[in-house]
PDB file of C-alpha atoms in Angstrom:
ATOM      1  CA  MET A   1      -0.620  -0.204   0.115  1.00  0.00           C
ATOM      2  CA  ARG A   2       1.629   3.451  -1.221  1.00  0.00           C
ATOM      3  CA  PHE A   3       1.155   6.145   1.463  1.00  0.00           C
ATOM      4  CA  GLY A   4       1.254   9.463   2.053  1.00  0.00           C
ATOM      5  CA  LEU A   5       2.492  11.463   4.965  1.00  0.00           C
ATOM      6  CA  LEU A   6       1.212  14.599   6.201  1.00  0.00           C
ATOM      7  CA  GLY A   7       2.107  16.461   8.746  1.00  0.00           C
ATOM      8  CA  THR A   8       5.571  17.513  10.164  1.00  0.00           C
ATOM      9  CA  GLY A   9       5.704  17.149  13.861  1.00  0.00           C
ATOM     10  CA  PRO A  10       6.866  15.442  16.843  1.00  0.00           C
ATOM     11  CA  TRP A  11       4.473  12.772  15.739  1.00  0.00           C
ATOM     12  CA  ALA A  12       5.276  12.382  12.039  1.00  0.00           C
ATOM     13  CA  LEU A  13       8.598  12.376  13.162  1.00  0.00           C
ATOM     14  CA  ARG A  14       8.783   9.718  15.545  1.00  0.00           C
ATOM     15  CA  THR A  15       5.957   7.677  14.870  1.00  0.00           C
ATOM     16  CA  HIS A  16       4.300   7.827  11.640  1.00  0.00           C
ATOM     17  CA  GLY A  17       7.223   8.194   9.625  1.00  0.00           C
ATOM     18  CA  PRO A  18       9.556   5.773  11.112  1.00  0.00           C
ATOM     19  CA  ALA A  19       7.193   3.105  10.972  1.00  0.00           C
ATOM     20  CA  LEU A  20       5.497   3.600   7.527  1.00  0.00           C
ATOM     21  CA  VAL A  21       9.532   2.957   6.492  1.00  0.00           C
ATOM     22  CA  ARG A  22       9.695  -0.829   8.493  1.00  0.00           C
ATOM     23  CA  HIS A  23       6.339  -1.859   7.682  1.00  0.00           C
ATOM     24  CA  PRO A  24       6.858  -5.127   5.051  1.00  0.00           C
ATOM     25  CA  ASP A  25       4.088  -4.166   3.072  1.00  0.00           C
ATOM     26  CA  ALA A  26       3.767  -0.118   2.831  1.00  0.00           C
ATOM     27  CA  GLU A  27       5.785   2.117   1.006  1.00  0.00           C
ATOM     28  CA  LEU A  28       5.826   5.524   1.426  1.00  0.00           C
ATOM     29  CA  VAL A  29       5.704   7.814  -0.978  1.00  0.00           C
ATOM     30  CA  GLY A  30       6.062  11.260   0.098  1.00  0.00           C
ATOM     31  CA  VAL A  31       5.417  14.074   2.599  1.00  0.00           C
ATOM     32  CA  TRP A  32       3.162  16.988   2.501  1.00  0.00           C
ATOM     33  CA  GLY A  33       3.194  19.805   5.090  1.00  0.00           C
ATOM     34  CA  ARG A  34       2.477  23.290   6.190  1.00  0.00           C
ATOM     35  CA  ARG A  35       6.060  24.212   6.529  1.00  0.00           C
ATOM     36  CA  PRO A  36       7.809  23.559   3.052  1.00  0.00           C
ATOM     37  CA  GLU A  37      11.690  23.515   4.790  1.00  0.00           C
ATOM     38  CA  ALA A  38      10.602  20.731   7.936  1.00  0.00           C
ATOM     39  CA  ALA A  39       8.479  18.616   5.038  1.00  0.00           C
ATOM     40  CA  ALA A  40      11.909  19.109   2.859  1.00  0.00           C
ATOM     41  CA  GLU A  41      13.295  17.912   5.670  1.00  0.00           C
ATOM     42  CA  LEU A  42      11.553  14.822   7.397  1.00  0.00           C
ATOM     43  CA  ALA A  43      11.211  13.377   3.511  1.00  0.00           C
ATOM     44  CA  GLY A  44      15.137  13.192   3.257  1.00  0.00           C
ATOM     45  CA  GLN A  45      15.393  11.481   6.891  1.00  0.00           C
ATOM     46  CA  LEU A  46      12.429   8.981   5.356  1.00  0.00           C
ATOM     47  CA  GLY A  47      13.944   8.102   2.022  1.00  0.00           C
ATOM     48  CA  ALA A  48      11.230   9.964   1.109  1.00  0.00           C
ATOM     49  CA  ARG A  49       9.730  12.712  -2.177  1.00  0.00           C
ATOM     50  CA  VAL A  50       7.960  15.980  -0.263  1.00  0.00           C
ATOM     51  CA  TYR A  51       5.816  16.987  -2.010  1.00  0.00           C
ATOM     52  CA  ALA A  52       4.808  20.761  -2.360  1.00  0.00           C
ATOM     53  CA  ASP A  53       0.848  20.045  -3.471  1.00  0.00           C
ATOM     54  CA  PRO A  54      -1.050  17.920  -1.294  1.00  0.00           C
ATOM     55  CA  ASP A  55      -3.621  16.737  -4.271  1.00  0.00           C
ATOM     56  CA  ALA A  56      -0.433  15.873  -6.106  1.00  0.00           C
ATOM     57  CA  LEU A  57       0.814  13.727  -3.107  1.00  0.00           C
ATOM     58  CA  PHE A  58      -2.790  12.102  -2.890  1.00  0.00           C
ATOM     59  CA  ALA A  59      -3.059  11.401  -6.873  1.00  0.00           C
ATOM     60  CA  ASP A  60       0.173   8.813  -5.826  1.00  0.00           C
ATOM     61  CA  CYS A  61      -1.374   7.127  -2.756  1.00  0.00           C
ATOM     62  CA  ASP A  62      -3.103   4.339  -2.033  1.00  0.00           C
ATOM     63  CA  ALA A  63      -3.385   5.677   1.293  1.00  0.00           C
ATOM     64  CA  VAL A  64      -2.905   8.617   3.113  1.00  0.00           C
ATOM     65  CA  ALA A  65      -1.367   8.850   6.625  1.00  0.00           C
ATOM     66  CA  LEU A  66      -2.088  12.234   9.208  1.00  0.00           C
ATOM     67  CA  ALA A  67      -0.356  13.256  11.930  1.00  0.00           C
ATOM     68  CA  LEU A  68      -2.104  16.688  11.711  1.00  0.00           C
ATOM     69  CA  PRO A  69      -3.852  19.100  14.654  1.00  0.00           C
ATOM     70  CA  PRO A  70      -7.178  17.950  14.416  1.00  0.00           C
ATOM     71  CA  ASP A  71      -9.325  20.844  12.362  1.00  0.00           C
ATOM     72  CA  VAL A  72      -6.653  20.807   9.764  1.00  0.00           C
ATOM     73  CA  GLN A  73      -6.871  16.680   9.318  1.00  0.00           C
ATOM     74  CA  ALA A  74     -10.302  16.988   8.504  1.00  0.00           C
ATOM     75  CA  PRO A  75     -10.552  19.058   5.871  1.00  0.00           C
ATOM     76  CA  LEU A  76      -7.570  17.292   4.249  1.00  0.00           C
ATOM     77  CA  ALA A  77      -8.914  14.306   5.243  1.00  0.00           C
ATOM     78  CA  VAL A  78     -12.070  14.874   3.328  1.00  0.00           C
ATOM     79  CA  ARG A  79     -10.070  15.590   0.370  1.00  0.00           C
ATOM     80  CA  ALA A  80      -7.979  12.447   0.149  1.00  0.00           C
ATOM     81  CA  ALA A  81     -11.504   9.915   0.794  1.00  0.00           C
ATOM     82  CA  GLU A  82     -12.755  12.548  -2.456  1.00  0.00           C
ATOM     83  CA  ALA A  83      -8.938  11.505  -4.125  1.00  0.00           C
ATOM     84  CA  GLY A  84      -9.740   8.158  -3.643  1.00  0.00           C
ATOM     85  CA  CYS A  85      -7.243   7.332  -0.941  1.00  0.00           C
ATOM     86  CA  HIS A  86      -7.914   5.359   2.729  1.00  0.00           C
ATOM     87  CA  LEU A  87      -7.590   6.955   5.584  1.00  0.00           C
ATOM     88  CA  LEU A  88      -5.205   6.973   8.831  1.00  0.00           C
ATOM     89  CA  LEU A  89      -6.501   9.392  11.130  1.00  0.00           C
ATOM     90  CA  ASP A  90      -5.082  10.786  13.915  1.00  0.00           C
ATOM     91  CA  LYS A  91      -7.228  11.466  16.816  1.00  0.00           C
ATOM     92  CA  PRO A  92      -9.349  13.070  17.555  1.00  0.00           C
ATOM     93  CA  VAL A  93     -10.774  13.416  13.868  1.00  0.00           C
ATOM     94  CA  ALA A  94     -11.964  16.459  14.215  1.00  0.00           C
ATOM     95  CA  THR A  95     -12.894  18.885  17.337  1.00  0.00           C
ATOM     96  CA  THR A  96     -16.363  20.112  15.859  1.00  0.00           C
ATOM     97  CA  ALA A  97     -19.193  17.476  15.566  1.00  0.00           C
ATOM     98  CA  GLN A  98     -19.614  19.050  11.212  1.00  0.00           C
ATOM     99  CA  GLY A  99     -16.022  18.565  10.677  1.00  0.00           C
ATOM    100  CA  ALA A 100     -16.530  15.236  11.923  1.00  0.00           C
ATOM    101  CA  ARG A 101     -19.797  14.679   9.903  1.00  0.00           C
ATOM    102  CA  GLU A 102     -18.510  15.704   7.290  1.00  0.00           C
ATOM    103  CA  LEU A 103     -15.326  14.009   7.360  1.00  0.00           C
ATOM    104  CA  ALA A 104     -17.238  10.500   8.124  1.00  0.00           C
ATOM    105  CA  GLU A 105     -19.312  11.037   5.141  1.00  0.00           C
ATOM    106  CA  ALA A 106     -17.579  11.767   2.635  1.00  0.00           C
ATOM    107  CA  ALA A 107     -15.452   8.790   3.439  1.00  0.00           C
ATOM    108  CA  ASP A 108     -18.285   6.843   3.603  1.00  0.00           C
ATOM    109  CA  ARG A 109     -19.515   8.691  -0.324  1.00  0.00           C
ATOM    110  CA  ALA A 110     -16.060   8.048  -1.577  1.00  0.00           C
ATOM    111  CA  GLY A 111     -15.723   4.523  -0.338  1.00  0.00           C
ATOM    112  CA  VAL A 112     -12.963   4.498   1.582  1.00  0.00           C
ATOM    113  CA  ALA A 113     -11.274   2.425   4.392  1.00  0.00           C
ATOM    114  CA  SER A 114     -10.345   4.583   7.543  1.00  0.00           C
ATOM    115  CA  VAL A 115      -8.625   3.955  10.638  1.00  0.00           C
ATOM    116  CA  VAL A 116      -8.425   6.055  13.460  1.00  0.00           C
ATOM    117  CA  PHE A 117      -4.890   5.571  14.960  1.00  0.00           C
ATOM    118  CA  PHE A 118      -6.435   5.739  18.902  1.00  0.00           C
ATOM    119  CA  THR A 119      -2.667   4.660  20.510  1.00  0.00           C
ATOM    120  CA  LEU A 120      -3.954   1.755  23.210  1.00  0.00           C
ATOM    121  CA  ARG A 121      -6.357   0.305  20.405  1.00  0.00           C
ATOM    122  CA  PHE A 122      -3.013  -1.358  18.952  1.00  0.00           C
ATOM    123  CA  ALA A 123      -0.635  -1.285  21.485  1.00  0.00           C
ATOM    124  CA  SER A 124      -0.673  -5.004  22.251  1.00  0.00           C
ATOM    125  CA  VAL A 125      -1.141  -5.105  26.211  1.00  0.00           C
ATOM    126  CA  PRO A 126      -3.899  -2.172  26.772  1.00  0.00           C
ATOM    127  CA  ALA A 127      -5.619  -3.566  23.160  1.00  0.00           C
ATOM    128  CA  ALA A 128      -5.462  -7.055  24.974  1.00  0.00           C
ATOM    129  CA  TRP A 129      -7.480  -6.078  27.892  1.00  0.00           C
ATOM    130  CA  ILE A 130     -10.340  -3.959  26.093  1.00  0.00           C
ATOM    131  CA  GLU A 131     -10.922  -7.452  23.616  1.00  0.00           C
ATOM    132  CA  GLU A 132     -11.193  -9.055  27.083  1.00  0.00           C
ATOM    133  CA  GLN A 133     -13.264  -6.729  29.183  1.00  0.00           C
ATOM    134  CA  THR A 134     -15.819  -6.351  26.282  1.00  0.00           C
ATOM    135  CA  ALA A 135     -16.495 -10.247  25.887  1.00  0.00           C
ATOM    136  CA  ALA A 136     -16.496 -10.539  29.581  1.00  0.00           C
ATOM    137  CA  GLY A 137     -19.878  -8.179  29.959  1.00  0.00           C
ATOM    138  CA  GLY A 138     -21.571  -7.614  33.041  1.00  0.00           C
ATOM    139  CA  TRP A 139     -20.019  -4.304  33.737  1.00  0.00           C
ATOM    140  CA  LEU A 140     -21.984  -1.609  35.887  1.00  0.00           C
ATOM    141  CA  THR A 141     -19.138   0.650  36.915  1.00  0.00           C
ATOM    142  CA  GLY A 142     -16.226   2.399  35.236  1.00  0.00           C
ATOM    143  CA  ARG A 143     -13.824   4.892  35.222  1.00  0.00           C
ATOM    144  CA  ALA A 144     -10.328   5.758  33.382  1.00  0.00           C
ATOM    145  CA  GLU A 145      -7.969   8.999  34.379  1.00  0.00           C
ATOM    146  CA  TRP A 146      -4.973  10.094  32.446  1.00  0.00           C
ATOM    147  CA  PHE A 147      -2.889  12.532  34.678  1.00  0.00           C
ATOM    148  CA  SER A 148      -0.292  13.727  32.167  1.00  0.00           C
ATOM    149  CA  PRO A 149       2.958  16.304  32.605  1.00  0.00           C
ATOM    150  CA  VAL A 150       3.307  17.575  29.226  1.00  0.00           C
ATOM    151  CA  PHE A 151       1.870  20.900  30.381  1.00  0.00           C
ATOM    152  CA  GLY A 152       3.116  20.736  34.244  1.00  0.00           C
ATOM    153  CA  GLY A 153       7.074  20.247  33.781  1.00  0.00           C
ATOM    154  CA  GLY A 154       7.721  17.016  32.288  1.00  0.00           C
ATOM    155  CA  ASP A 155       9.999  16.525  29.232  1.00  0.00           C
ATOM    156  CA  SER A 156       7.322  16.872  26.232  1.00  0.00           C
ATOM    157  CA  PRO A 157       8.498  17.587  22.626  1.00  0.00           C
ATOM    158  CA  TYR A 158       4.471  18.357  22.683  1.00  0.00           C
ATOM    159  CA  ALA A 159       4.557  21.184  25.194  1.00  0.00           C
ATOM    160  CA  ALA A 160       4.500  23.266  22.662  1.00  0.00           C
ATOM    161  CA  SER A 161       1.670  22.309  20.455  1.00  0.00           C
ATOM    162  CA  PRO A 162      -0.746  24.890  19.715  1.00  0.00           C
ATOM    163  CA  TRP A 163      -3.932  22.681  19.531  1.00  0.00           C
ATOM    164  CA  ARG A 164      -2.482  20.878  22.530  1.00  0.00           C
ATOM    165  CA  ARG A 165      -2.204  24.557  24.452  1.00  0.00           C
ATOM    166  CA  GLN A 166      -5.489  26.069  23.267  1.00  0.00           C
ATOM    167  CA  ARG A 167      -7.783  22.265  23.721  1.00  0.00           C
ATOM    168  CA  GLY A 168      -6.335  20.746  26.946  1.00  0.00           C
ATOM    169  CA  ALA A 169      -6.199  17.224  27.469  1.00  0.00           C
ATOM    170  CA  LEU A 170     -10.111  17.265  27.068  1.00  0.00           C
ATOM    171  CA  TRP A 171      -9.029  16.723  22.990  1.00  0.00           C
ATOM    172  CA  ASP A 172      -5.902  15.452  22.965  1.00  0.00           C
ATOM    173  CA  ILE A 173      -6.245  12.512  25.598  1.00  0.00           C
ATOM    174  CA  GLY A 174      -9.388  12.365  26.175  1.00  0.00           C
ATOM    175  CA  PRO A 175     -10.215  10.429  23.583  1.00  0.00           C
ATOM    176  CA  HIS A 176      -7.564   7.274  24.964  1.00  0.00           C
ATOM    177  CA  ALA A 177      -9.811   7.427  27.289  1.00  0.00           C
ATOM    178  CA  LEU A 178     -12.788   6.898  25.922  1.00  0.00           C
ATOM    179  CA  SER A 179     -11.507   4.533  23.519  1.00  0.00           C
ATOM    180  CA  LEU A 180     -10.895   2.171  26.729  1.00  0.00           C
ATOM    181  CA  LEU A 181     -14.157   2.427  28.404  1.00  0.00           C
ATOM    182  CA  LEU A 182     -16.133   2.781  25.272  1.00  0.00           C
ATOM    183  CA  PRO A 183     -15.612  -0.970  24.097  1.00  0.00           C
ATOM    184  CA  PRO A 184     -17.041  -2.463  27.224  1.00  0.00           C
ATOM    185  CA  LEU A 185     -19.189   0.070  29.181  1.00  0.00           C
ATOM    186  CA  GLY A 186     -21.200   0.827  25.754  1.00  0.00           C
ATOM    187  CA  ASP A 187     -22.115   4.085  23.640  1.00  0.00           C
ATOM    188  CA  VAL A 188     -23.159   7.421  25.729  1.00  0.00           C
ATOM    189  CA  ALA A 189     -26.625   6.988  26.626  1.00  0.00           C
ATOM    190  CA  ASP A 190     -28.026  11.009  25.795  1.00  0.00           C
ATOM    191  CA  LEU A 191     -25.345  13.406  25.014  1.00  0.00           C
ATOM    192  CA  GLY A 192     -27.928  15.665  27.144  1.00  0.00           C
ATOM    193  CA  GLU A 193     -27.116  13.631  30.524  1.00  0.00           C
ATOM    194  CA  VAL A 194     -23.700  14.090  29.966  1.00  0.00           C
ATOM    195  CA  ARG A 195     -21.730  15.895  33.166  1.00  0.00           C
ATOM    196  CA  ALA A 196     -18.376  17.927  33.757  1.00  0.00           C
ATOM    197  CA  ALA A 197     -16.247  19.987  35.641  1.00  0.00           C
ATOM    198  CA  ARG A 198     -13.408  21.708  35.413  1.00  0.00           C
ATOM    199  CA  GLY A 199     -10.262  20.651  38.394  1.00  0.00           C
ATOM    200  CA  PRO A 200      -6.737  22.537  37.840  1.00  0.00           C
ATOM    201  CA  GLY A 201      -5.252  24.044  35.066  1.00  0.00           C
ATOM    202  CA  ASP A 202      -6.399  22.042  31.962  1.00  0.00           C
ATOM    203  CA  THR A 203      -7.566  19.324  34.580  1.00  0.00           C
ATOM    204  CA  VAL A 204     -11.302  18.135  32.939  1.00  0.00           C
ATOM    205  CA  HIS A 205     -13.809  15.527  35.226  1.00  0.00           C
ATOM    206  CA  LEU A 206     -16.935  13.795  33.287  1.00  0.00           C
ATOM    207  CA  LEU A 207     -19.849  11.721  34.093  1.00  0.00           C
ATOM    208  CA  LEU A 208     -21.156   9.520  31.681  1.00  0.00           C
ATOM    209  CA  ARG A 209     -24.470   7.300  31.650  1.00  0.00           C
ATOM    210  CA  HIS A 210     -23.771   4.418  28.807  1.00  0.00           C
ATOM    211  CA  VAL A 211     -26.556   2.287  27.123  1.00  0.00           C
ATOM    212  CA  SER A 212     -25.599  -0.882  28.601  1.00  0.00           C
ATOM    213  CA  GLY A 213     -26.798   1.072  32.111  1.00  0.00           C
ATOM    214  CA  ALA A 214     -23.240   1.315  33.585  1.00  0.00           C
ATOM    215  CA  SER A 215     -21.829   4.870  34.526  1.00  0.00           C
ATOM    216  CA  SER A 216     -18.355   5.735  33.777  1.00  0.00           C
ATOM    217  CA  THR A 217     -16.202   8.620  35.360  1.00  0.00           C
ATOM    218  CA  VAL A 218     -13.237  10.209  33.364  1.00  0.00           C
ATOM    219  CA  THR A 219      -9.897  12.524  34.667  1.00  0.00           C
ATOM    220  CA  VAL A 220      -7.709  14.423  32.319  1.00  0.00           C
ATOM    221  CA  SER A 221      -5.382  16.684  32.956  1.00  0.00           C
ATOM    222  CA  HIS A 222      -2.140  17.437  31.088  1.00  0.00           C
ATOM    223  CA  THR A 223      -1.075  19.681  34.210  1.00  0.00           C
ATOM    224  CA  MET A 224       0.726  17.552  36.569  1.00  0.00           C
ATOM    225  CA  PRO A 225       3.645  16.925  38.385  1.00  0.00           C
ATOM    226  CA  PRO A 226       5.554  14.387  36.635  1.00  0.00           C
ATOM    227  CA  GLN A 227       6.010  12.955  40.004  1.00  0.00           C
ATOM    228  CA  ALA A 228       2.063  12.506  40.409  1.00  0.00           C
ATOM    229  CA  ALA A 229       1.758  11.064  36.467  1.00  0.00           C
ATOM    230  CA  SER A 230      -0.098   7.995  35.459  1.00  0.00           C
ATOM    231  CA  VAL A 231      -2.523   6.294  33.536  1.00  0.00           C
ATOM    232  CA  THR A 232      -5.149   3.805  35.375  1.00  0.00           C
ATOM    233  CA  ALA A 233      -8.370   3.000  34.556  1.00  0.00           C
ATOM    234  CA  GLU A 234     -10.588  -0.089  36.104  1.00  0.00           C
ATOM    235  CA  LEU A 235     -13.817  -1.820  35.484  1.00  0.00           C
ATOM    236  CA  ARG A 236     -16.343  -3.541  38.740  1.00  0.00           C
ATOM    237  CA  GLY A 237     -18.872  -5.508  37.567  1.00  0.00           C
ATOM    238  CA  THR A 238     -20.292  -9.009  37.620  1.00  0.00           C
ATOM    239  CA  ALA A 239     -17.158 -10.555  36.862  1.00  0.00           C
ATOM    240  CA  GLY A 240     -15.527  -8.912  39.653  1.00  0.00           C
ATOM    241  CA  ILE A 241     -12.672  -5.970  39.355  1.00  0.00           C
ATOM    242  CA  ALA A 242     -10.204  -5.764  36.506  1.00  0.00           C
ATOM    243  CA  ALA A 243      -7.773  -3.036  36.466  1.00  0.00           C
ATOM    244  CA  LEU A 244      -5.795  -2.124  33.429  1.00  0.00           C
ATOM    245  CA  PRO A 245      -2.433  -3.204  32.811  1.00  0.00           C
ATOM    246  CA  ASP A 246       0.635  -0.277  33.384  1.00  0.00           C
ATOM    247  CA  ARG A 247       0.597   1.303  30.313  1.00  0.00           C
ATOM    248  CA  GLU A 248       3.492  -0.052  27.996  1.00  0.00           C
ATOM    249  CA  THR A 249       6.485   2.840  27.355  1.00  0.00           C
ATOM    250  CA  GLY A 250       7.885   1.063  24.478  1.00  0.00           C
ATOM    251  CA  ASP A 251       8.056   2.948  21.030  1.00  0.00           C
ATOM    252  CA  PRO A 252       4.269   3.886  19.513  1.00  0.00           C
ATOM    253  CA  ALA A 253       6.058   3.754  16.016  1.00  0.00           C
ATOM    254  CA  THR A 254       4.860  -0.481  16.891  1.00  0.00           C
ATOM    255  CA  ALA A 255       1.262   0.703  17.934  1.00  0.00           C
ATOM    256  CA  PHE A 256       1.212   2.332  14.509  1.00  0.00           C
ATOM    257  CA  LEU A 257       2.232  -0.568  12.993  1.00  0.00           C
ATOM    258  CA  GLY A 258      -0.687  -2.330  13.735  1.00  0.00           C
ATOM    259  CA  ALA A 259      -2.815   0.315  12.847  1.00  0.00           C
ATOM    260  CA  VAL A 260      -1.333  -0.152   9.117  1.00  0.00           C
ATOM    261  CA  ASP A 261      -2.343  -3.314   8.972  1.00  0.00           C
ATOM    262  CA  ALA A 262      -5.755  -2.817  10.004  1.00  0.00           C
ATOM    263  CA  LEU A 263      -6.176  -0.328   7.574  1.00  0.00           C
ATOM    264  CA  ARG A 264      -4.682  -2.236   4.593  1.00  0.00           C
ATOM    265  CA  ALA A 265      -8.111  -4.735   5.684  1.00  0.00           C
ATOM    266  CA  ALA A 266     -10.181  -3.010   5.637  1.00  0.00           C
ATOM    267  CA  ALA A 267      -9.230  -1.774   2.291  1.00  0.00           C
ATOM    268  CA  GLY A 268      -8.737  -5.313   1.333  1.00  0.00           C
ATOM    269  CA  GLY A 269     -11.998  -5.773   1.834  1.00  0.00           C
ATOM    270  CA  GLY A 270     -12.664  -6.922   5.243  1.00  0.00           C
ATOM    271  CA  PRO A 271     -15.219  -5.440   7.750  1.00  0.00           C
ATOM    272  CA  SER A 272     -14.737  -1.936   9.038  1.00  0.00           C
ATOM    273  CA  HIS A 273     -12.534  -1.736  12.097  1.00  0.00           C
ATOM    274  CA  PRO A 274     -13.788  -0.918  15.350  1.00  0.00           C
ATOM    275  CA  CYS A 275     -11.810   2.195  15.291  1.00  0.00           C
ATOM    276  CA  ASP A 276     -13.028   3.791  12.601  1.00  0.00           C
ATOM    277  CA  VAL A 277     -14.010   7.258  10.969  1.00  0.00           C
ATOM    278  CA  HIS A 278     -17.509   7.012  11.856  1.00  0.00           C
ATOM    279  CA  PHE A 279     -15.383   5.908  15.797  1.00  0.00           C
ATOM    280  CA  GLY A 280     -13.790   8.872  16.021  1.00  0.00           C
ATOM    281  CA  ARG A 281     -16.759  10.591  14.781  1.00  0.00           C
ATOM    282  CA  ARG A 282     -18.504   9.557  18.290  1.00  0.00           C
ATOM    283  CA  VAL A 283     -15.546  10.274  20.026  1.00  0.00           C
ATOM    284  CA  THR A 284     -15.715  14.206  18.646  1.00  0.00           C
ATOM    285  CA  ASP A 285     -19.562  14.127  19.557  1.00  0.00           C
ATOM    286  CA  ILE A 286     -18.253  13.385  23.268  1.00  0.00           C
ATOM    287  CA  LEU A 287     -16.134  15.731  23.405  1.00  0.00           C
ATOM    288  CA  VAL A 288     -18.303  18.678  22.241  1.00  0.00           C
ATOM    289  CA  ALA A 289     -21.116  17.791  24.287  1.00  0.00           C
ATOM    290  CA  VAL A 290     -18.834  17.837  27.195  1.00  0.00           C
ATOM    291  CA  GLU A 291     -17.468  21.519  26.640  1.00  0.00           C
ATOM    292  CA  GLU A 292     -21.058  22.394  26.513  1.00  0.00           C
ATOM    293  CA  ALA A 293     -21.740  20.719  29.989  1.00  0.00           C
ATOM    294  CA  LEU A 294     -18.915  22.958  30.909  1.00  0.00           C
ATOM    295  CA  ASP A 295     -19.611  25.806  29.605  1.00  0.00           C
ATOM    296  CA  THR A 296     -23.374  25.935  31.022  1.00  0.00           C
ATOM    297  CA  HIS A 297     -21.875  24.111  34.389  1.00  0.00           C
ATOM    298  CA  ARG A 298     -23.454  21.730  34.097  1.00  0.00           C
TER     299      ARG A 298
END
């Protein structure tokens, strides 16, 4: 599968690009970025061609991998779908309900496959845990807590990201937390019932009710000091208590290889992956509802 890479930031440099070069059944055709100099530098490091025009890159590819801010990603992904490219998207797919809807509709019209790279859904240990708990069923409550030091004094390459600074942990790691809880607990039952509250910095607390009847809480923050950082998730129900194993600290590019496999399988006639653009759209809809709850103090 011939891929084009859109984006030149740390995620493209550390994850998307190296994985596409490593994958035995993928060919990295070229790189496009909003900063031509950065695109040329990254393309040179990856042994690919730099493209000045994203549409020219779409024309030379079977698929595109996007490592861009969400509201830059969405309209470019629509254009890629219209050009017949399969979509390997980053989360969140957009930060507006309209942007996510337009992207999902474009993928459907074009008949292209899509996968959204929710990292934990493609990393072996958490992916196996999610699959096991989803099969077990009978869960009554769940919680997910992601305390990150990106803005709290940690040495993170993502601390300078303008869109993360603007949107905060809710939009950056909120999708990861939802990707853990939605498979075993089911979709959020009523977006109008979502409750949320702000904490220190960009900390946000969520309270959700699911179609299964279960309830869950989510807390996300990028403003924790490094000594207080952690990622945890837990389910309680008829099967007892299930806690997410310690998060893997390995190379996220390895997880991205699994996302490439998933896209190839869907594009080759297999079923849609659970983390397709429609799941990505639903996550955006939930996070939009959270923002509305925060704005109305609901």
